[in-house]
Coordinates of N, CA and C in Angstrom, one line a residue:
Chain A
K1 N 434.4 222.1 26.9 CA 434.0 223.5 26.9 C 435.3 224.4 26.8
Q2 N 435.3 225.3 25.8 CA 436.4 226.1 25.6 C 436.5 227.2 26.8
E3 N 437.8 227.3 27.3 CA 438.0 228.3 28.3 C 439.2 229.1 27.8
V4 N 439.1 230.4 28.0 CA 440.2 231.4 27.6 C 440.7 232.1 28.8
T5 N 442.0 232.2 29.0 CA 442.6 232.8 30.1 C 443.6 233.9 29.6
Q6 N 443.6 235.0 30.3 CA 444.5 236.1 29.9 C 445.4 236.5 31.1
I7 N 446.7 236.5 30.9 CA 447.6 236.9 31.9 C 448.6 237.9 31.4
P8 N 448.9 239.0 32.2 CA 448.3 239.3 33.5 C 446.9 239.9 33.4
A9 N 446.2 240.1 34.5 CA 444.9 240.7 34.5 C 445.1 242.2 34.4
A10 N 446.2 242.8 34.9 CA 446.5 244.2 34.8 C 448.0 244.4 34.7
L11 N 448.3 245.5 34.0 CA 449.7 245.7 33.7 C 449.9 247.3 33.6
S12 N 451.0 247.7 34.3 CA 451.3 249.2 34.2 C 452.8 249.3 33.8
V13 N 453.0 250.1 32.7 CA 454.4 250.2 32.2 C 454.7 251.7 31.9
P14 N 455.9 252.0 31.9 CA 456.3 253.4 31.5 C 456.2 253.5 29.9
E15 N 456.0 254.7 29.5 CA 455.9 254.9 28.0 C 457.2 254.5 27.3
G16 N 457.1 253.9 26.2 CA 458.3 253.5 25.4 C 458.7 252.0 25.6
E17 N 458.1 251.3 26.6 CA 458.4 249.9 26.8 C 457.8 249.0 25.8
N18 N 458.4 247.9 25.4 CA 457.8 246.9 24.7 C 457.2 245.9 25.6
L19 N 456.0 245.4 25.3 CA 455.3 244.5 26.2 C 454.6 243.4 25.5
V20 N 454.3 242.3 26.3 CA 453.7 241.1 25.8 C 452.5 240.8 26.6
L21 N 451.4 240.6 26.0 CA 450.1 240.1 26.7 C 449.9 238.7 26.2
N22 N 449.5 237.9 27.2 CA 449.3 236.4 27.0 C 447.9 236.0 27.0
C23 N 447.6 235.0 26.1 CA 446.2 234.4 26.0 C 446.4 232.9 25.9
S24 N 445.7 232.2 26.7 CA 445.7 230.7 26.5 C 444.3 230.2 26.4
F25 N 444.1 229.1 25.7 CA 442.8 228.5 25.5 C 443.0 227.0 25.6
T26 N 441.9 226.3 26.0 CA 442.0 224.9 26.4 C 441.7 224.0 25.2
D27 N 440.9 224.4 24.2 CA 440.5 223.5 23.1 C 441.2 224.1 21.8
S28 N 442.2 223.3 21.3 CA 443.0 223.8 20.2 C 442.2 223.6 18.8
A29 N 441.0 223.1 18.8 CA 440.2 223.0 17.6 C 439.5 224.3 17.3
I30 N 440.3 225.2 16.8 CA 439.7 226.6 16.6 C 439.8 227.0 15.1
Y31 N 438.9 227.8 14.7 CA 439.0 228.4 13.3 C 440.0 229.5 13.3
N32 N 439.9 230.4 14.3 CA 440.8 231.6 14.4 C 440.8 232.2 15.8
L33 N 441.7 233.2 16.0 CA 441.8 233.9 17.2 C 441.8 235.4 16.9
Q34 N 441.1 236.2 17.6 CA 441.0 237.6 17.4 C 441.4 238.4 18.6
W35 N 442.2 239.4 18.4 CA 442.6 240.3 19.5 C 441.8 241.6 19.4
F36 N 441.2 242.1 20.5 CA 440.4 243.3 20.5 C 441.0 244.3 21.6
R37 N 440.7 245.5 21.3 CA 441.0 246.6 22.3 C 439.6 247.2 22.8
Q38 N 439.5 247.4 24.1 CA 438.2 248.0 24.6 C 438.6 249.2 25.5
D39 N 438.1 250.4 25.2 CA 438.3 251.5 26.0 C 437.1 251.5 27.0
P40 N 437.3 252.2 28.2 CA 436.3 252.1 29.3 C 434.9 252.4 28.8
G41 N 433.9 251.5 29.1 CA 432.5 251.7 28.7 C 432.2 251.7 27.2
K42 N 433.2 251.3 26.4 CA 433.0 251.4 25.0 C 432.9 250.0 24.4
G43 N 432.7 249.9 23.1 CA 432.7 248.7 22.3 C 434.1 248.1 22.1
L44 N 434.1 247.1 21.3 CA 435.4 246.4 21.0 C 435.9 246.9 19.6
T45 N 437.2 247.1 19.6 CA 437.9 247.4 18.3 C 438.8 246.3 17.9
S46 N 438.5 245.7 16.8 CA 439.3 244.6 16.3 C 440.7 245.0 16.0
L47 N 441.7 244.3 16.5 CA 443.1 244.7 16.3 C 443.8 243.7 15.2
L48 N 443.7 242.4 15.5 CA 444.3 241.5 14.6 C 443.4 240.2 14.6
L49 N 443.4 239.5 13.5 CA 442.7 238.2 13.4 C 443.7 237.2 12.8
I50 N 443.9 236.1 13.5 CA 444.9 235.1 13.1 C 444.1 233.8 12.8
Q51 N 444.1 233.4 11.5 CA 443.5 232.1 11.2 C 444.3 231.0 11.8
S52 N 443.6 229.8 11.9 CA 444.3 228.7 12.6 C 445.5 228.2 11.8
S53 N 445.5 228.4 10.5 CA 446.6 228.0 9.7 C 447.8 229.0 9.7
Q54 N 447.6 230.1 10.4 CA 448.7 231.1 10.4 C 449.4 231.1 11.7
R55 N 450.6 231.7 11.7 CA 451.5 231.7 12.9 C 451.5 233.1 13.5
E56 N 451.4 234.1 12.7 CA 451.4 235.5 13.3 C 450.7 236.5 12.3
Q57 N 450.4 237.6 12.9 CA 449.9 238.7 12.1 C 450.4 240.0 12.7
T58 N 450.7 241.0 11.8 CA 451.3 242.3 12.2 C 450.4 243.4 11.7
S59 N 450.3 244.4 12.6 CA 449.7 245.7 12.2 C 450.4 246.8 12.9
G60 N 451.2 247.6 12.2 CA 451.9 248.7 12.8 C 452.8 248.2 14.0
R61 N 452.5 248.8 15.2 CA 453.3 248.4 16.3 C 452.9 247.1 17.0
L62 N 451.8 246.5 16.5 CA 451.3 245.3 17.1 C 451.7 244.0 16.3
N63 N 452.0 243.0 17.0 CA 452.3 241.7 16.4 C 451.6 240.6 17.3
A64 N 450.8 239.8 16.7 CA 450.2 238.7 17.4 C 450.7 237.4 16.9
S65 N 450.9 236.4 17.7 CA 451.4 235.1 17.3 C 450.3 234.1 17.8
L66 N 450.4 232.9 17.2 CA 449.4 231.9 17.5 C 450.2 230.5 17.5
D67 N 450.1 229.8 18.6 CA 450.6 228.4 18.7 C 449.4 227.6 19.0
K68 N 448.8 227.1 18.0 CA 447.5 226.4 18.2 C 447.7 225.1 19.0
S69 N 448.8 224.4 18.8 CA 449.0 223.1 19.4 C 449.2 223.2 20.9
S70 N 449.8 224.3 21.4 CA 449.9 224.5 22.8 C 448.8 225.4 23.4
G71 N 447.9 225.9 22.5 CA 446.8 226.7 23.0 C 447.2 228.0 23.5
R72 N 448.1 228.7 22.8 CA 448.6 230.0 23.3 C 448.7 231.0 22.2
S73 N 448.5 232.3 22.6 CA 448.7 233.4 21.7 C 449.3 234.5 22.5
T74 N 450.1 235.3 21.8 CA 450.7 236.5 22.5 C 450.4 237.7 21.6
L75 N 450.2 238.8 22.3 CA 450.1 240.1 21.6 C 451.3 241.0 22.0
Y76 N 452.1 241.3 21.1 CA 453.3 242.1 21.4 C 453.0 243.6 20.9
I77 N 453.3 244.5 21.9 CA 453.1 245.9 21.6 C 454.5 246.6 21.7
A78 N 454.9 247.1 20.6 CA 456.2 247.8 20.6 C 456.1 249.3 20.9
A79 N 457.1 249.8 21.6 CA 457.2 251.2 21.9 C 455.9 251.8 22.4
S80 N 455.4 251.3 23.6 CA 454.1 251.6 24.1 C 453.9 253.1 24.3
Q81 N 452.7 253.6 24.1 CA 452.3 255.0 24.2 C 451.1 255.1 25.2
P82 N 451.0 256.3 25.8 CA 449.8 256.5 26.7 C 448.5 256.2 26.0
G83 N 448.4 256.4 24.7 CA 447.2 256.1 24.0 C 446.9 254.6 23.8
D84 N 447.8 253.8 24.2 CA 447.6 252.3 24.2 C 446.9 251.9 25.4
S85 N 446.7 252.7 26.4 CA 446.0 252.4 27.6 C 444.6 252.0 27.3
A86 N 444.2 250.7 27.7 CA 442.9 250.2 27.4 C 442.9 248.7 27.9
T87 N 441.8 248.1 27.8 CA 441.7 246.6 28.1 C 441.8 245.9 26.8
Y88 N 442.7 244.8 26.8 CA 442.9 244.0 25.6 C 442.3 242.7 25.8
L89 N 441.5 242.2 24.9 CA 440.7 241.0 25.0 C 441.1 240.1 23.8
C90 N 441.3 238.8 24.1 CA 441.5 237.8 23.1 C 440.2 236.9 23.0
A91 N 439.9 236.4 21.9 CA 438.8 235.6 21.7 C 439.0 234.5 20.6
V92 N 438.5 233.3 20.8 CA 438.7 232.3 19.9 C 437.4 231.8 19.3
R93 N 437.4 231.3 18.1 CA 436.2 230.7 17.5 C 436.5 229.2 17.4
R94 N 435.6 228.4 18.1 CA 435.8 227.0 18.1 C 435.4 226.4 16.8
R95 N 436.1 225.2 16.4 CA 435.8 224.5 15.2 C 434.7 223.5 15.5
T96 N 434.6 223.0 16.7 CA 433.6 222.0 17.1 C 432.6 222.5 18.0
G97 N 431.3 222.4 17.7 CA 430.3 222.9 18.5 C 430.3 224.4 18.8
G98 N 429.2 224.9 19.4 CA 429.1 226.3 19.7 C 428.9 227.2 18.6
G99 N 428.6 226.7 17.4 CA 428.3 227.5 16.3 C 429.4 228.5 16.0
N100 N 429.1 229.7 15.6 CA 430.0 230.6 15.1 C 430.3 231.7 16.1
K101 N 430.3 231.3 17.4 CA 430.5 232.3 18.4 C 432.0 232.5 18.8
L102 N 432.3 233.6 19.4 CA 433.6 233.9 19.9 C 433.5 233.6 21.4
T103 N 434.6 233.0 22.0 CA 434.7 232.8 23.4 C 435.9 233.7 23.8
F104 N 435.6 234.6 24.8 CA 436.5 235.6 25.2 C 437.2 235.3 26.5
G105 N 438.4 235.8 26.7 CA 439.0 235.9 28.0 C 438.5 237.1 28.7
T106 N 439.0 237.3 30.0 CA 438.5 238.4 30.8 C 439.3 239.7 30.6
G107 N 440.4 239.6 29.8 CA 441.1 240.8 29.4 C 442.3 241.1 30.2
T108 N 443.2 241.9 29.7 CA 444.3 242.5 30.4 C 444.2 244.0 30.3
Q109 N 444.1 244.6 31.5 CA 443.9 246.1 31.6 C 445.3 246.7 31.6
L110 N 445.6 247.4 30.5 CA 446.9 248.0 30.3 C 446.9 249.5 30.6
K111 N 447.9 250.0 31.4 CA 448.1 251.4 31.6 C 449.5 251.8 31.2
V112 N 449.7 252.7 30.3 CA 451.0 253.2 29.9 C 451.1 254.6 30.5
E113 N 452.1 254.7 31.3 CA 452.3 256.0 32.0 C 453.4 256.9 31.4
L114 N 453.2 258.2 31.5 CA 454.2 259.1 30.9 C 455.5 259.1 31.8
Chain B
E1 N 432.1 253.6 4.1 CA 431.5 252.3 4.7 C 431.0 252.6 6.1
T2 N 429.8 252.3 6.4 CA 429.2 252.5 7.7 C 429.5 251.4 8.6
G3 N 430.0 251.7 9.8 CA 430.3 250.6 10.8 C 429.0 250.1 11.5
V4 N 429.2 249.3 12.5 CA 428.1 248.7 13.2 C 427.6 249.8 14.2
T5 N 426.3 250.0 14.2 CA 425.7 251.0 15.1 C 424.7 250.3 16.0
Q6 N 424.5 250.9 17.2 CA 423.6 250.3 18.2 C 422.8 251.5 18.8
S7 N 421.5 251.1 19.2 CA 420.7 252.1 19.9 C 419.8 251.4 20.9
P8 N 419.5 252.0 22.0 CA 420.0 253.3 22.5 C 421.5 253.1 23.0
T9 N 422.1 254.2 23.5 CA 423.4 254.1 24.1 C 423.3 253.7 25.5
H10 N 422.4 254.2 26.2 CA 422.1 253.9 27.6 C 420.6 253.7 27.8
L11 N 420.3 252.8 28.8 CA 418.9 252.5 29.1 C 418.8 252.1 30.6
I12 N 417.8 252.6 31.2 CA 417.5 252.3 32.6 C 416.1 251.7 32.7
K13 N 416.0 250.5 33.3 CA 414.8 249.8 33.4 C 414.6 249.3 34.8
T14 N 413.4 248.8 35.2 CA 413.2 248.2 36.5 C 412.9 246.7 36.3
R15 N 413.1 246.0 37.4 CA 412.9 244.6 37.4 C 411.5 244.2 36.8
G16 N 411.4 243.2 36.0 CA 410.2 242.7 35.5 C 409.8 243.4 34.1
Q17 N 410.4 244.5 33.8 CA 410.1 245.2 32.5 C 410.7 244.4 31.4
Q18 N 410.4 244.9 30.2 CA 410.9 244.3 28.9 C 411.7 245.4 28.2
V19 N 412.7 245.0 27.5 CA 413.5 245.9 26.8 C 413.9 245.4 25.4
T20 N 414.0 246.3 24.4 CA 414.4 246.0 23.0 C 415.6 246.8 22.7
L21 N 416.7 246.2 22.3 CA 417.9 246.8 21.8 C 418.1 246.6 20.3
R22 N 418.6 247.6 19.6 CA 418.7 247.5 18.2 C 420.1 247.6 17.7
C23 N 420.4 247.0 16.5 CA 421.7 246.9 15.9 C 421.6 247.0 14.4
S24 N 422.4 247.9 13.8 CA 422.5 247.9 12.4 C 423.9 247.4 12.0
S25 N 423.9 246.4 11.1 CA 425.1 245.8 10.8 C 425.9 246.6 9.8
Q26 N 427.2 246.3 9.7 CA 428.1 247.0 8.8 C 427.7 246.7 7.4
S27 N 427.8 247.7 6.5 CA 427.4 247.6 5.1 C 428.1 246.3 4.5
G28 N 427.2 245.5 3.9 CA 427.7 244.3 3.2 C 427.7 243.1 4.1
H29 N 427.4 243.2 5.4 CA 427.3 242.1 6.3 C 425.9 241.6 6.5
N30 N 425.8 240.2 6.5 CA 424.5 239.6 6.7 C 424.3 238.8 7.9
T31 N 425.4 238.8 8.8 CA 425.4 238.0 10.0 C 425.5 238.9 11.2
V32 N 424.7 238.7 12.2 CA 424.7 239.6 13.4 C 424.8 238.7 14.6
S33 N 425.7 239.0 15.6 CA 425.8 238.2 16.8 C 425.6 239.2 18.0
W34 N 425.0 238.7 19.0 CA 424.8 239.5 20.3 C 425.6 238.9 21.4
Y35 N 426.2 239.8 22.2 CA 427.0 239.4 23.4 C 426.6 240.3 24.6
Q36 N 426.7 239.7 25.8 CA 426.5 240.4 27.0 C 427.8 240.5 27.8
Q37 N 428.2 241.7 28.2 CA 429.4 241.8 28.9 C 429.1 242.5 30.3
A38 N 429.2 241.6 31.3 CA 429.1 242.2 32.7 C 430.4 242.9 33.1
L39 N 430.3 243.7 34.1 CA 431.4 244.6 34.5 C 432.6 243.7 34.9
G40 N 433.8 244.0 34.3 CA 435.0 243.3 34.6 C 435.1 241.9 34.0
Q41 N 434.2 241.6 33.1 CA 434.2 240.2 32.5 C 434.4 240.4 30.9
G42 N 434.7 239.3 30.3 CA 434.7 239.2 28.9 C 433.3 239.0 28.3
P43 N 433.0 239.5 27.1 CA 431.7 239.3 26.5 C 431.3 237.8 26.5
Q44 N 430.0 237.5 26.7 CA 429.4 236.2 26.6 C 428.4 236.1 25.5
F45 N 428.5 235.1 24.6 CA 427.7 234.9 23.4 C 426.3 234.7 23.8
I46 N 425.3 235.4 23.2 CA 423.9 235.2 23.4 C 423.3 234.4 22.3
F47 N 423.4 234.9 21.1 CA 423.0 234.2 19.9 C 423.4 234.9 18.6
Q48 N 423.2 234.2 17.5 CA 423.6 234.8 16.2 C 422.5 234.6 15.2
Y49 N 422.4 235.6 14.3 CA 421.4 235.5 13.2 C 422.2 235.6 11.9
Y50 N 421.8 234.7 11.0 CA 422.3 234.7 9.6 C 421.2 234.6 8.7
R51 N 421.1 235.6 7.8 CA 420.0 235.7 6.8 C 418.7 235.4 7.5
E52 N 418.4 236.1 8.6 CA 417.1 236.2 9.3 C 416.8 234.9 10.1
E53 N 417.7 234.0 10.2 CA 417.5 232.8 10.9 C 418.5 232.7 12.1
E54 N 418.0 232.2 13.3 CA 418.9 232.0 14.4 C 419.9 230.9 14.0
N55 N 421.2 231.2 14.3 CA 422.3 230.3 13.8 C 423.2 230.0 14.9
G56 N 422.7 229.6 16.1 CA 423.6 229.3 17.2 C 423.1 230.2 18.4
R57 N 423.2 229.6 19.6 CA 422.7 230.2 20.8 C 423.6 229.8 21.9
G58 N 423.9 230.8 22.8 CA 424.7 230.5 24.0 C 423.8 230.1 25.2
N59 N 424.3 230.1 26.3 CA 423.6 229.6 27.5 C 422.8 230.7 28.2
F60 N 421.8 231.2 27.5 CA 420.9 232.2 28.0 C 419.5 231.7 27.9
P61 N 418.7 232.1 28.9 CA 417.3 231.6 29.0 C 416.4 232.1 27.8
P62 N 415.3 231.5 27.6 CA 414.4 231.9 26.5 C 413.9 233.3 26.6
R63 N 413.9 234.0 27.7 CA 413.4 235.3 27.8 C 414.4 236.3 27.0
F64 N 415.5 235.8 26.6 CA 416.4 236.5 25.7 C 416.0 236.0 24.3
S65 N 415.5 236.9 23.4 CA 415.1 236.5 22.1 C 415.5 237.6 21.1
G66 N 415.5 237.2 19.8 CA 416.0 238.2 18.8 C 415.3 238.1 17.5
L67 N 415.6 239.0 16.7 CA 415.1 239.1 15.3 C 416.2 239.6 14.4
Q68 N 416.1 239.2 13.1 CA 416.9 239.8 12.1 C 416.0 240.2 11.0
F69 N 416.1 241.4 10.4 CA 415.2 241.9 9.4 C 415.9 241.7 8.0
P70 N 415.1 241.9 7.0 CA 415.6 241.7 5.6 C 416.8 242.6 5.3
N71 N 416.9 243.7 5.9 CA 418.1 244.6 5.7 C 419.3 244.2 6.6
Y72 N 419.1 243.1 7.3 CA 420.1 242.5 8.2 C 420.3 243.2 9.5
S73 N 419.5 244.3 9.8 CA 419.6 244.8 11.1 C 418.9 243.8 12.1
S74 N 419.1 244.1 13.4 CA 418.7 243.1 14.3 C 418.2 243.7 15.6
E75 N 417.4 243.0 16.3 CA 416.9 243.4 17.6 C 417.2 242.3 18.6
L76 N 417.5 242.7 19.9 CA 417.6 241.8 21.0 C 416.5 242.2 22.0
N77 N 415.6 241.3 22.3 CA 414.6 241.5 23.3 C 414.8 240.7 24.6
V78 N 414.6 241.4 25.7 CA 414.8 240.7 27.0 C 413.5 241.0 27.8
N79 N 412.8 239.9 28.1 CA 411.6 240.0 28.9 C 411.9 239.7 30.4
A80 N 411.0 240.2 31.3 CA 411.1 239.9 32.7 C 412.5 240.2 33.2
L81 N 412.9 241.4 33.1 CA 414.3 241.8 33.4 C 414.6 241.5 34.9
E82 N 415.9 241.1 35.1 CA 416.4 240.8 36.4 C 417.6 241.7 36.6
L83 N 417.9 241.9 37.9 CA 419.0 242.7 38.3 C 420.3 242.3 37.5
D84 N 420.5 241.0 37.4 CA 421.8 240.5 36.8 C 421.8 240.7 35.3
D85 N 420.7 241.2 34.7 CA 420.8 241.6 33.3 C 421.5 242.9 33.0
S86 N 421.8 243.6 34.1 CA 422.6 244.9 34.0 C 423.9 244.5 33.4
A87 N 424.2 245.1 32.2 CA 425.5 244.8 31.5 C 425.6 245.7 30.3
L88 N 426.7 245.6 29.6 CA 426.9 246.2 28.3 C 426.5 245.1 27.2
Y89 N 425.6 245.5 26.4 CA 425.2 244.5 25.3 C 425.8 245.0 24.0
L90 N 426.6 244.0 23.4 CA 427.3 244.3 22.2 C 426.8 243.5 21.0
C91 N 426.8 244.2 19.9 CA 426.4 243.6 18.7 C 427.6 243.5 17.8
A92 N 427.7 242.4 17.0 CA 428.8 242.3 16.1 C 428.3 241.8 14.8
S93 N 428.9 242.3 13.7 CA 428.4 241.8 12.4 C 429.6 241.2 11.6
S94 N 429.3 240.3 10.7 CA 430.3 239.7 9.8 C 429.6 239.3 8.5
S95 N 430.4 238.9 7.6 CA 429.8 238.6 6.3 C 429.6 237.1 6.1
D96 N 428.6 236.7 5.5 CA 428.3 235.3 5.1 C 428.2 234.2 6.1
G97 N 428.2 234.6 7.4 CA 428.1 233.5 8.4 C 429.3 232.6 8.5
S98 N 430.4 232.9 7.8 CA 431.5 232.1 7.8 C 432.3 232.2 9.1
S99 N 432.8 231.1 9.6 CA 433.6 231.1 10.9 C 435.0 231.7 10.6
Y100 N 435.3 231.9 9.4 CA 436.7 232.5 9.1 C 436.7 234.0 9.1
N101 N 435.5 234.5 9.1 CA 435.4 236.0 8.9 C 435.5 236.8 10.2
E102 N 436.1 237.9 10.1 CA 436.3 238.8 11.2 C 435.0 239.4 11.7
Q103 N 434.8 239.5 13.0 CA 433.6 240.1 13.5 C 433.9 241.6 13.9
F104 N 433.0 242.5 13.6 CA 433.2 243.9 13.9 C 432.1 244.3 14.9
F105 N 432.5 244.9 15.9 CA 431.6 245.2 17.0 C 431.1 246.7 17.0
G106 N 429.9 246.9 17.5 CA 429.3 248.2 17.7 C 429.8 248.8 19.0
P107 N 429.3 250.0 19.3 CA 429.7 250.7 20.6 C 429.0 250.1 21.8
G108 N 427.9 249.4 21.6 CA 427.3 248.8 22.8 C 426.1 249.6 23.3
T109 N 425.2 248.9 24.0 CA 424.2 249.6 24.8 C 424.3 249.2 26.3
R110 N 424.4 250.2 27.1 CA 424.6 250.0 28.6 C 423.2 249.9 29.2
L111 N 422.8 248.7 29.7 CA 421.5 248.5 30.3 C 421.7 248.4 31.8
T112 N 421.0 249.2 32.5 CA 420.9 249.2 34.0 C 419.5 248.8 34.4
V113 N 419.5 247.7 35.2 CA 418.2 247.2 35.8 C 418.1 247.5 37.3
L114 N 417.1 248.3 37.7 CA 417.0 248.7 39.1 C 416.0 247.9 39.8

């Protein structure tokens, strides 16, 4: 059974800091990994999708890496801003069993302070 | 391009009642997945529909059922509501049922069971 863990559960940083969010998964047989942002009470916004054959993806100030063999991914946020405050979720799509579903971590709640 | 939409936004029901939630997939997408997100948790996969057929199901009882229509919109039905069914219900769409394709989420329906 695939399990996804995100560390830390919560993080508070001053504006302008670079930060790293961590995601680990127990089954390395995955199709891809997706990072999402969720504002309170809202739906999920897809940030980055990394296929299992890729090592990293970049979008603006965001960079996500994937090390499939060790079951880890990181989301790097450069020059954080108060508008980045949200919960960040990672999710993996397994290659074996479970169909086409995403398995999510419980998220990292980020607060960027002025 | 129209994104994923869900209705209603909020819903309050009592135990034992039945509820129907609706989702319109993003333009060009023929695959819809439903997820349940309890407070403080990551979303949990309920089931997926691809071209009007169920294409994978998570660990949810049969009182959770669904439909997909020829225009690829979808419904989630929950019978005999229980207090623990209170959650944010998220719909996601993707194209062609492929495990490689990115999933795009709607804003969710907040269900409260009293």
